[in-house]
Amino acid sequence: IPHLNPGIGWGRPINFHHSTDLYRAYLSTAYIKKTKKNKWHIALQLGYVNQDIDFSGQTFPSQFNPSTGRFDTNLSNGENLLDGPNQYLDLNVGLLWIKPVGRRYLIKNGISLFHINGPDQANSTIQSTLPLRYAFHHTSIVKVNEKVNFTPRVQVLYSNGATNHVMVLEARKQLNLETAVYAGVGFRGYIWRNDAAIFNFGFEKGYVDFGFSYDINVSSLSESINGKNTVEFTAMFRSPPKRYKPLKKRTICPLDQPLW
């Protein structure tokens, strides 16, 4: 929020207790074009954001009363540039290119652009335009045999001079028609420095995917957070491909569609 400076004011933080209301609604659509040797996905996303801040529930540096040592909300906050609710549209687009190379290799390259309409997110009379954000990603699927494949992934994010990257190498093994296990290792960081090591593993059963990941901080920040790391669990359900419907009798289907 421009001109609002949390964390200062005689060493006392500004109070944001129950002061912000934020609502977001996004609608996404995609078009898929398949040729003999390529597959293209073009996606469009339009969002509506409504955000409001109740400034009456906040305190500002100019409201600090030295005689009492407390903030007095009856004093002027000195913030003449603050404004009321703000609504804006947020437009994002994406493109994905998929191409098989031979019978054992598949590549996926994608790019996404966020905030391409430059929406103003400020709740003040000073404009605060959301900067354009880019997301590049590459995935390769290397098929070792009918049951094992390796998947290297790279994702690079860029926005307003800041970059971030994630690199992961994952191995997946099909145990039977309905069950598979996978495990991977990777790094997350910026420019040429890594700030976290990533370990993940999981299993797939039918159309349900359970995953676990553990991030270990390898930067100098690990001392500040007393060596605390991040643990995440995921559960995902995928709807069966349409070609398996309707079923006239009970049939066991492969876990995923063919690699190509």
PDB file of C-alpha atoms in Angstrom:
ATOM      1  CA  ILE A   1       0.000   0.000   0.000  1.00  0.00           C
ATOM      2  CA  PRO A   2       1.787   3.189  -1.086  1.00  0.00           C
ATOM      3  CA  HIS A   3       2.461   5.807   1.585  1.00  0.00           C
ATOM      4  CA  LEU A   4       1.549   3.307   4.312  1.00  0.00           C
ATOM      5  CA  ASN A   5       4.665   2.285   6.182  1.00  0.00           C
ATOM      6  CA  PRO A   6       4.097  -0.721   8.469  1.00  0.00           C
ATOM      7  CA  GLY A   7       6.659  -1.502  11.097  1.00  0.00           C
ATOM      8  CA  ILE A   8       7.715   2.054  12.007  1.00  0.00           C
ATOM      9  CA  GLY A   9       6.335   4.717  14.334  1.00  0.00           C
ATOM     10  CA  TRP A  10       8.295   4.913  17.539  1.00  0.00           C
ATOM     11  CA  GLY A  11       9.106   1.249  17.313  1.00  0.00           C
ATOM     12  CA  ARG A  12       5.451   0.270  17.353  1.00  0.00           C
ATOM     13  CA  PRO A  13       3.900  -1.620  14.404  1.00  0.00           C
ATOM     14  CA  ILE A  14       0.810  -0.351  12.635  1.00  0.00           C
ATOM     15  CA  ASN A  15      -2.277  -2.319  13.653  1.00  0.00           C
ATOM     16  CA  PHE A  16      -3.863  -4.268  10.766  1.00  0.00           C
ATOM     17  CA  HIS A  17      -6.226  -6.324  12.943  1.00  0.00           C
ATOM     18  CA  HIS A  18      -9.372  -7.275  10.957  1.00  0.00           C
ATOM     19  CA  SER A  19      -8.762  -4.377   8.582  1.00  0.00           C
ATOM     20  CA  THR A  20      -8.447  -5.918   5.121  1.00  0.00           C
ATOM     21  CA  ASP A  21     -11.109  -7.524   2.916  1.00  0.00           C
ATOM     22  CA  LEU A  22      -9.850  -9.162  -0.262  1.00  0.00           C
ATOM     23  CA  TYR A  23     -11.969 -11.049  -2.791  1.00  0.00           C
ATOM     24  CA  ARG A  24     -10.693 -12.637  -5.978  1.00  0.00           C
ATOM     25  CA  ALA A  25     -12.530 -14.477  -8.745  1.00  0.00           C
ATOM     26  CA  TYR A  26     -10.732 -15.856 -11.811  1.00  0.00           C
ATOM     27  CA  LEU A  27     -12.150 -17.487 -14.934  1.00  0.00           C
ATOM     28  CA  SER A  28      -9.824 -19.605 -17.100  1.00  0.00           C
ATOM     29  CA  THR A  29     -10.280 -21.040 -20.571  1.00  0.00           C
ATOM     30  CA  ALA A  30      -7.943 -22.892 -22.947  1.00  0.00           C
ATOM     31  CA  TYR A  31      -7.789 -23.940 -26.586  1.00  0.00           C
ATOM     32  CA  ILE A  32      -5.846 -27.036 -27.688  1.00  0.00           C
ATOM     33  CA  LYS A  33      -4.554 -27.452 -31.230  1.00  0.00           C
ATOM     34  CA  LYS A  34      -3.016 -30.789 -32.210  1.00  0.00           C
ATOM     35  CA  THR A  35      -1.054 -31.384 -35.377  1.00  0.00           C
ATOM     36  CA  LYS A  36       0.793 -34.461 -36.586  1.00  0.00           C
ATOM     37  CA  LYS A  37       3.976 -33.728 -34.614  1.00  0.00           C
ATOM     38  CA  ASN A  38       3.038 -30.919 -32.210  1.00  0.00           C
ATOM     39  CA  LYS A  39       0.436 -30.006 -29.638  1.00  0.00           C
ATOM     40  CA  TRP A  40      -0.352 -26.423 -28.608  1.00  0.00           C
ATOM     41  CA  HIS A  41      -2.231 -25.177 -25.555  1.00  0.00           C
ATOM     42  CA  ILE A  42      -3.298 -21.526 -25.501  1.00  0.00           C
ATOM     43  CA  ALA A  43      -4.854 -20.296 -22.237  1.00  0.00           C
ATOM     44  CA  LEU A  44      -6.533 -17.085 -21.159  1.00  0.00           C
ATOM     45  CA  GLN A  45      -7.408 -16.082 -17.614  1.00  0.00           C
ATOM     46  CA  LEU A  46      -9.418 -13.061 -16.508  1.00  0.00           C
ATOM     47  CA  GLY A  47      -9.777 -12.136 -12.863  1.00  0.00           C
ATOM     48  CA  TYR A  48     -11.764  -9.678 -10.813  1.00  0.00           C
ATOM     49  CA  VAL A  49     -10.211  -8.400  -7.583  1.00  0.00           C
ATOM     50  CA  ASN A  50     -11.998  -6.384  -4.923  1.00  0.00           C
ATOM     51  CA  GLN A  51      -9.961  -5.157  -1.974  1.00  0.00           C
ATOM     52  CA  ASP A  52     -10.920  -2.807   0.816  1.00  0.00           C
ATOM     53  CA  ILE A  53      -9.096  -1.637   3.921  1.00  0.00           C
ATOM     54  CA  ASP A  54     -10.759  -0.306   7.054  1.00  0.00           C
ATOM     55  CA  PHE A  55      -8.359   2.486   7.973  1.00  0.00           C
ATOM     56  CA  SER A  56     -10.340   3.290  11.124  1.00  0.00           C
ATOM     57  CA  GLY A  57      -8.990   0.139  12.751  1.00  0.00           C
ATOM     58  CA  GLN A  58      -5.345   1.069  12.148  1.00  0.00           C
ATOM     59  CA  THR A  59      -2.843   3.275  13.931  1.00  0.00           C
ATOM     60  CA  PHE A  60      -0.173   5.437  12.318  1.00  0.00           C
ATOM     61  CA  PRO A  61       3.079   7.050  13.534  1.00  0.00           C
ATOM     62  CA  SER A  62       1.459  10.502  13.810  1.00  0.00           C
ATOM     63  CA  GLN A  63      -1.100   9.076  16.271  1.00  0.00           C
ATOM     64  CA  PHE A  64       1.491   8.096  18.874  1.00  0.00           C
ATOM     65  CA  ASN A  65       1.071  10.121  22.075  1.00  0.00           C
ATOM     66  CA  PRO A  66       4.439  10.468  23.887  1.00  0.00           C
ATOM     67  CA  SER A  67       2.759  11.582  27.132  1.00  0.00           C
ATOM     68  CA  THR A  68       0.819   8.332  27.457  1.00  0.00           C
ATOM     69  CA  GLY A  69       3.136   6.040  25.526  1.00  0.00           C
ATOM     70  CA  ARG A  70       0.171   4.783  23.497  1.00  0.00           C
ATOM     71  CA  PHE A  71      -1.437   5.330  20.107  1.00  0.00           C
ATOM     72  CA  ASP A  72      -4.470   7.622  20.161  1.00  0.00           C
ATOM     73  CA  THR A  73      -6.933   6.946  17.315  1.00  0.00           C
ATOM     74  CA  ASN A  74      -8.597  10.302  17.988  1.00  0.00           C
ATOM     75  CA  LEU A  75      -5.522  12.060  16.607  1.00  0.00           C
ATOM     76  CA  SER A  76      -5.216  12.670  12.868  1.00  0.00           C
ATOM     77  CA  ASN A  77      -3.399   9.901  11.047  1.00  0.00           C
ATOM     78  CA  GLY A  78      -1.830  12.406   8.647  1.00  0.00           C
ATOM     79  CA  GLU A  79      -2.500  10.124   5.698  1.00  0.00           C
ATOM     80  CA  ASN A  80      -4.387  12.331   3.257  1.00  0.00           C
ATOM     81  CA  LEU A  81      -3.565  10.097   0.295  1.00  0.00           C
ATOM     82  CA  LEU A  82      -5.431   7.015   1.537  1.00  0.00           C
ATOM     83  CA  ASP A  83      -8.509   6.005  -0.408  1.00  0.00           C
ATOM     84  CA  GLY A  84     -11.395   3.556  -0.076  1.00  0.00           C
ATOM     85  CA  PRO A  85     -12.175   0.267  -1.883  1.00  0.00           C
ATOM     86  CA  ASN A  86     -10.359  -0.648  -5.056  1.00  0.00           C
ATOM     87  CA  GLN A  87     -11.546  -2.997  -7.812  1.00  0.00           C
ATOM     88  CA  TYR A  88      -9.572  -4.038 -10.855  1.00  0.00           C
ATOM     89  CA  LEU A  89      -9.404  -6.635 -13.629  1.00  0.00           C
ATOM     90  CA  ASP A  90      -6.369  -8.905 -13.922  1.00  0.00           C
ATOM     91  CA  LEU A  91      -5.519 -10.456 -17.302  1.00  0.00           C
ATOM     92  CA  ASN A  92      -3.139 -13.425 -17.699  1.00  0.00           C
ATOM     93  CA  VAL A  93      -2.200 -15.532 -20.732  1.00  0.00           C
ATOM     94  CA  GLY A  94      -0.235 -18.736 -21.278  1.00  0.00           C
ATOM     95  CA  LEU A  95       1.179 -20.863 -24.083  1.00  0.00           C
ATOM     96  CA  LEU A  96       2.344 -24.501 -23.918  1.00  0.00           C
ATOM     97  CA  TRP A  97       4.109 -26.433 -26.689  1.00  0.00           C
ATOM     98  CA  ILE A  98       4.390 -30.243 -26.521  1.00  0.00           C
ATOM     99  CA  LYS A  99       6.474 -32.252 -28.981  1.00  0.00           C
ATOM    100  CA  PRO A 100       7.563 -35.934 -29.011  1.00  0.00           C
ATOM    101  CA  VAL A 101      11.084 -36.661 -30.215  1.00  0.00           C
ATOM    102  CA  GLY A 102      11.370 -40.264 -31.267  1.00  0.00           C
ATOM    103  CA  ARG A 103       9.659 -42.926 -29.158  1.00  0.00           C
ATOM    104  CA  ARG A 104      11.422 -42.283 -25.865  1.00  0.00           C
ATOM    105  CA  TYR A 105      11.557 -38.507 -25.451  1.00  0.00           C
ATOM    106  CA  LEU A 106       8.949 -35.805 -24.962  1.00  0.00           C
ATOM    107  CA  ILE A 107       9.478 -32.077 -24.412  1.00  0.00           C
ATOM    108  CA  LYS A 108       7.107 -29.474 -22.969  1.00  0.00           C
ATOM    109  CA  ASN A 109       7.923 -25.759 -23.136  1.00  0.00           C
ATOM    110  CA  GLY A 110       5.646 -23.086 -21.738  1.00  0.00           C
ATOM    111  CA  ILE A 111       5.459 -19.378 -21.007  1.00  0.00           C
ATOM    112  CA  SER A 112       2.912 -17.406 -18.998  1.00  0.00           C
ATOM    113  CA  LEU A 113       2.432 -13.665 -18.629  1.00  0.00           C
ATOM    114  CA  PHE A 114       0.619 -12.227 -15.616  1.00  0.00           C
ATOM    115  CA  HIS A 115      -0.905  -8.763 -15.097  1.00  0.00           C
ATOM    116  CA  ILE A 116      -0.509  -7.878 -18.773  1.00  0.00           C
ATOM    117  CA  ASN A 117      -3.112  -5.114 -18.461  1.00  0.00           C
ATOM    118  CA  GLY A 118      -1.104  -3.416 -15.678  1.00  0.00           C
ATOM    119  CA  PRO A 119      -3.863  -3.164 -13.025  1.00  0.00           C
ATOM    120  CA  ASP A 120      -3.624  -0.542 -10.277  1.00  0.00           C
ATOM    121  CA  GLN A 121      -3.721  -2.303  -6.898  1.00  0.00           C
ATOM    122  CA  ALA A 122      -3.439   0.754  -4.660  1.00  0.00           C
ATOM    123  CA  ASN A 123      -5.954   1.742  -1.979  1.00  0.00           C
ATOM    124  CA  SER A 124      -4.637   5.290  -2.190  1.00  0.00           C
ATOM    125  CA  THR A 125      -4.470   8.177  -4.609  1.00  0.00           C
ATOM    126  CA  ILE A 126      -0.913   7.140  -5.525  1.00  0.00           C
ATOM    127  CA  GLN A 127      -0.919   4.648  -8.386  1.00  0.00           C
ATOM    128  CA  SER A 128       0.629   1.230  -7.718  1.00  0.00           C
ATOM    129  CA  THR A 129       0.686  -0.795 -10.938  1.00  0.00           C
ATOM    130  CA  LEU A 130       1.215  -4.535 -10.711  1.00  0.00           C
ATOM    131  CA  PRO A 131       4.386  -5.232 -12.738  1.00  0.00           C
ATOM    132  CA  LEU A 132       4.345  -7.712 -15.587  1.00  0.00           C
ATOM    133  CA  ARG A 133       5.403 -11.155 -14.344  1.00  0.00           C
ATOM    134  CA  TYR A 134       6.870 -13.856 -16.593  1.00  0.00           C
ATOM    135  CA  ALA A 135       6.951 -17.600 -15.946  1.00  0.00           C
ATOM    136  CA  PHE A 136       9.012 -19.921 -18.160  1.00  0.00           C
ATOM    137  CA  HIS A 137       9.011 -23.676 -17.691  1.00  0.00           C
ATOM    138  CA  HIS A 138      10.514 -26.712 -19.404  1.00  0.00           C
ATOM    139  CA  THR A 139       9.739 -30.382 -18.808  1.00  0.00           C
ATOM    140  CA  SER A 140      11.355 -33.395 -20.459  1.00  0.00           C
ATOM    141  CA  ILE A 141      10.107 -36.964 -20.145  1.00  0.00           C
ATOM    142  CA  VAL A 142      12.780 -39.554 -20.865  1.00  0.00           C
ATOM    143  CA  LYS A 143      11.316 -43.023 -21.232  1.00  0.00           C
ATOM    144  CA  VAL A 144      13.789 -45.688 -20.084  1.00  0.00           C
ATOM    145  CA  ASN A 145      11.417 -48.624 -20.615  1.00  0.00           C
ATOM    146  CA  GLU A 146       7.715 -49.392 -20.324  1.00  0.00           C
ATOM    147  CA  LYS A 147       7.759 -48.904 -16.539  1.00  0.00           C
ATOM    148  CA  VAL A 148      10.454 -46.330 -15.765  1.00  0.00           C
ATOM    149  CA  ASN A 149      10.955 -42.745 -16.888  1.00  0.00           C
ATOM    150  CA  PHE A 150      12.936 -39.717 -15.752  1.00  0.00           C
ATOM    151  CA  THR A 151      11.521 -36.182 -15.736  1.00  0.00           C
ATOM    152  CA  PRO A 152      13.778 -33.111 -15.413  1.00  0.00           C
ATOM    153  CA  ARG A 153      11.889 -29.854 -14.819  1.00  0.00           C
ATOM    154  CA  VAL A 154      13.003 -26.220 -14.835  1.00  0.00           C
ATOM    155  CA  GLN A 155      10.921 -23.163 -13.954  1.00  0.00           C
ATOM    156  CA  VAL A 156      12.113 -19.545 -14.052  1.00  0.00           C
ATOM    157  CA  LEU A 157      10.084 -16.606 -12.737  1.00  0.00           C
ATOM    158  CA  TYR A 158      10.877 -12.980 -13.500  1.00  0.00           C
ATOM    159  CA  SER A 159       9.191  -9.802 -12.345  1.00  0.00           C
ATOM    160  CA  ASN A 160      10.433  -6.241 -12.097  1.00  0.00           C
ATOM    161  CA  GLY A 161      14.118  -7.206 -11.988  1.00  0.00           C
ATOM    162  CA  ALA A 162      13.696 -10.127  -9.558  1.00  0.00           C
ATOM    163  CA  THR A 163      14.226 -13.729 -10.629  1.00  0.00           C
ATOM    164  CA  ASN A 164      13.598 -17.121  -9.079  1.00  0.00           C
ATOM    165  CA  HIS A 165      14.240 -20.622 -10.380  1.00  0.00           C
ATOM    166  CA  VAL A 166      13.298 -24.187  -9.476  1.00  0.00           C
ATOM    167  CA  MET A 167      15.122 -27.232 -10.912  1.00  0.00           C
ATOM    168  CA  VAL A 168      13.951 -30.776 -10.160  1.00  0.00           C
ATOM    169  CA  LEU A 169      14.880 -34.231 -11.444  1.00  0.00           C
ATOM    170  CA  GLU A 170      12.201 -36.850 -10.803  1.00  0.00           C
ATOM    171  CA  ALA A 171      12.097 -40.606 -11.397  1.00  0.00           C
ATOM    172  CA  ARG A 172       8.826 -42.523 -11.792  1.00  0.00           C
ATOM    173  CA  LYS A 173       8.167 -46.262 -11.841  1.00  0.00           C
ATOM    174  CA  GLN A 174       4.936 -47.980 -12.828  1.00  0.00           C
ATOM    175  CA  LEU A 175       4.341 -50.917 -10.477  1.00  0.00           C
ATOM    176  CA  ASN A 176       1.193 -52.184 -12.162  1.00  0.00           C
ATOM    177  CA  LEU A 177      -1.717 -50.878 -14.240  1.00  0.00           C
ATOM    178  CA  GLU A 178      -3.051 -48.733 -11.379  1.00  0.00           C
ATOM    179  CA  THR A 179      -0.073 -47.987  -9.127  1.00  0.00           C
ATOM    180  CA  ALA A 180       3.096 -45.941  -9.557  1.00  0.00           C
ATOM    181  CA  VAL A 181       5.712 -44.423  -7.266  1.00  0.00           C
ATOM    182  CA  TYR A 182       7.959 -41.416  -7.837  1.00  0.00           C
ATOM    183  CA  ALA A 183      10.766 -39.516  -6.122  1.00  0.00           C
ATOM    184  CA  GLY A 184      12.782 -36.426  -6.960  1.00  0.00           C
ATOM    185  CA  VAL A 185      15.457 -33.986  -5.855  1.00  0.00           C
ATOM    186  CA  GLY A 186      15.945 -30.360  -6.799  1.00  0.00           C
ATOM    187  CA  PHE A 187      16.968 -26.828  -5.883  1.00  0.00           C
ATOM    188  CA  ARG A 188      15.249 -23.469  -5.596  1.00  0.00           C
ATOM    189  CA  GLY A 189      17.006 -20.124  -5.738  1.00  0.00           C
ATOM    190  CA  TYR A 190      17.756 -16.989  -7.729  1.00  0.00           C
ATOM    191  CA  ILE A 191      20.341 -16.100 -10.389  1.00  0.00           C
ATOM    192  CA  TRP A 192      23.217 -18.529  -9.713  1.00  0.00           C
ATOM    193  CA  ARG A 193      22.524 -19.055  -6.006  1.00  0.00           C
ATOM    194  CA  ASN A 194      20.375 -21.762  -4.433  1.00  0.00           C
ATOM    195  CA  ASP A 195      18.525 -21.103  -1.192  1.00  0.00           C
ATOM    196  CA  ALA A 196      16.781 -24.447  -0.676  1.00  0.00           C
ATOM    197  CA  ALA A 197      17.193 -28.118  -1.505  1.00  0.00           C
ATOM    198  CA  ILE A 198      13.971 -29.948  -2.367  1.00  0.00           C
ATOM    199  CA  PHE A 199      13.174 -33.618  -1.816  1.00  0.00           C
ATOM    200  CA  ASN A 200       9.861 -35.153  -2.814  1.00  0.00           C
ATOM    201  CA  PHE A 201       8.263 -38.540  -3.171  1.00  0.00           C
ATOM    202  CA  GLY A 202       4.769 -39.947  -3.558  1.00  0.00           C
ATOM    203  CA  PHE A 203       2.591 -42.611  -5.079  1.00  0.00           C
ATOM    204  CA  GLU A 204      -0.346 -42.812  -7.445  1.00  0.00           C
ATOM    205  CA  LYS A 205      -3.227 -45.215  -7.011  1.00  0.00           C
ATOM    206  CA  GLY A 206      -5.860 -45.172  -9.703  1.00  0.00           C
ATOM    207  CA  TYR A 207      -6.660 -41.516 -10.280  1.00  0.00           C
ATOM    208  CA  VAL A 208      -5.501 -40.354  -6.832  1.00  0.00           C
ATOM    209  CA  ASP A 209      -2.047 -38.886  -6.267  1.00  0.00           C
ATOM    210  CA  PHE A 210      -0.491 -38.477  -2.796  1.00  0.00           C
ATOM    211  CA  GLY A 211       2.726 -36.481  -2.508  1.00  0.00           C
ATOM    212  CA  PHE A 212       5.215 -35.344   0.132  1.00  0.00           C
ATOM    213  CA  SER A 213       7.980 -32.752  -0.163  1.00  0.00           C
ATOM    214  CA  TYR A 214      10.643 -31.479   2.208  1.00  0.00           C
ATOM    215  CA  ASP A 215      12.571 -28.233   1.662  1.00  0.00           C
ATOM    216  CA  ILE A 216      15.908 -27.723   3.426  1.00  0.00           C
ATOM    217  CA  ASN A 217      17.197 -24.168   3.673  1.00  0.00           C
ATOM    218  CA  VAL A 218      20.814 -24.104   2.458  1.00  0.00           C
ATOM    219  CA  SER A 219      21.308 -20.321   2.527  1.00  0.00           C
ATOM    220  CA  SER A 220      22.633 -18.082   5.297  1.00  0.00           C
ATOM    221  CA  LEU A 221      19.016 -17.514   6.383  1.00  0.00           C
ATOM    222  CA  SER A 222      19.012 -20.980   7.976  1.00  0.00           C
ATOM    223  CA  GLU A 223      20.774 -19.475  10.997  1.00  0.00           C
ATOM    224  CA  SER A 224      18.066 -16.827  11.430  1.00  0.00           C
ATOM    225  CA  ILE A 225      15.249 -19.391  11.365  1.00  0.00           C
ATOM    226  CA  ASN A 226      17.074 -21.817  13.663  1.00  0.00           C
ATOM    227  CA  GLY A 227      17.317 -24.477  10.966  1.00  0.00           C
ATOM    228  CA  LYS A 228      13.555 -24.701  10.412  1.00  0.00           C
ATOM    229  CA  ASN A 229      12.526 -26.250   7.104  1.00  0.00           C
ATOM    230  CA  THR A 230       9.289 -26.755   5.170  1.00  0.00           C
ATOM    231  CA  VAL A 231       7.146 -29.883   4.960  1.00  0.00           C
ATOM    232  CA  GLU A 232       4.251 -30.162   2.493  1.00  0.00           C
ATOM    233  CA  PHE A 233       1.660 -32.836   1.733  1.00  0.00           C
ATOM    234  CA  THR A 234      -0.564 -32.940  -1.343  1.00  0.00           C
ATOM    235  CA  ALA A 235      -3.552 -35.012  -2.430  1.00  0.00           C
ATOM    236  CA  MET A 236      -4.891 -34.748  -5.972  1.00  0.00           C
ATOM    237  CA  PHE A 237      -7.692 -36.467  -7.865  1.00  0.00           C
ATOM    238  CA  ARG A 238      -7.670 -36.664 -11.659  1.00  0.00           C
ATOM    239  CA  SER A 239     -10.818 -37.379 -13.594  1.00  0.00           C
ATOM    240  CA  PRO A 240     -10.633 -40.446 -15.892  1.00  0.00           C
ATOM    241  CA  PRO A 241     -10.038 -39.802 -19.607  1.00  0.00           C
ATOM    242  CA  LYS A 242     -13.217 -39.554 -21.634  1.00  0.00           C
ATOM    243  CA  ARG A 243     -12.294 -42.459 -23.848  1.00  0.00           C
ATOM    244  CA  TYR A 244     -12.927 -44.836 -20.927  1.00  0.00           C
ATOM    245  CA  LYS A 245     -16.566 -43.709 -20.631  1.00  0.00           C
ATOM    246  CA  PRO A 246     -19.153 -45.061 -20.581  1.00  0.00           C
ATOM    247  CA  LEU A 247     -18.181 -48.479 -19.245  1.00  0.00           C
ATOM    248  CA  LYS A 248     -20.660 -51.287 -19.776  1.00  0.00           C
ATOM    249  CA  LYS A 249     -18.761 -53.574 -17.447  1.00  0.00           C
ATOM    250  CA  ARG A 250     -16.040 -53.298 -14.849  1.00  0.00           C
ATOM    251  CA  THR A 251     -12.678 -52.818 -16.568  1.00  0.00           C
ATOM    252  CA  ILE A 252      -9.226 -52.082 -15.156  1.00  0.00           C
ATOM    253  CA  CYS A 253      -7.724 -49.166 -17.050  1.00  0.00           C
ATOM    254  CA  PRO A 254      -4.094 -47.949 -17.121  1.00  0.00           C
ATOM    255  CA  LEU A 255      -3.217 -45.285 -14.624  1.00  0.00           C
ATOM    256  CA  ASP A 256      -2.352 -42.659 -17.180  1.00  0.00           C
ATOM    257  CA  GLN A 257      -2.763 -42.075 -20.858  1.00  0.00           C
ATOM    258  CA  PRO A 258       0.119 -43.296 -23.057  1.00  0.00           C
ATOM    259  CA  LEU A 259       3.219 -41.138 -22.759  1.00  0.00           C
ATOM    260  CA  TRP A 260       2.856 -39.831 -26.301  1.00  0.00           C
TER     261      TRP A 260
END
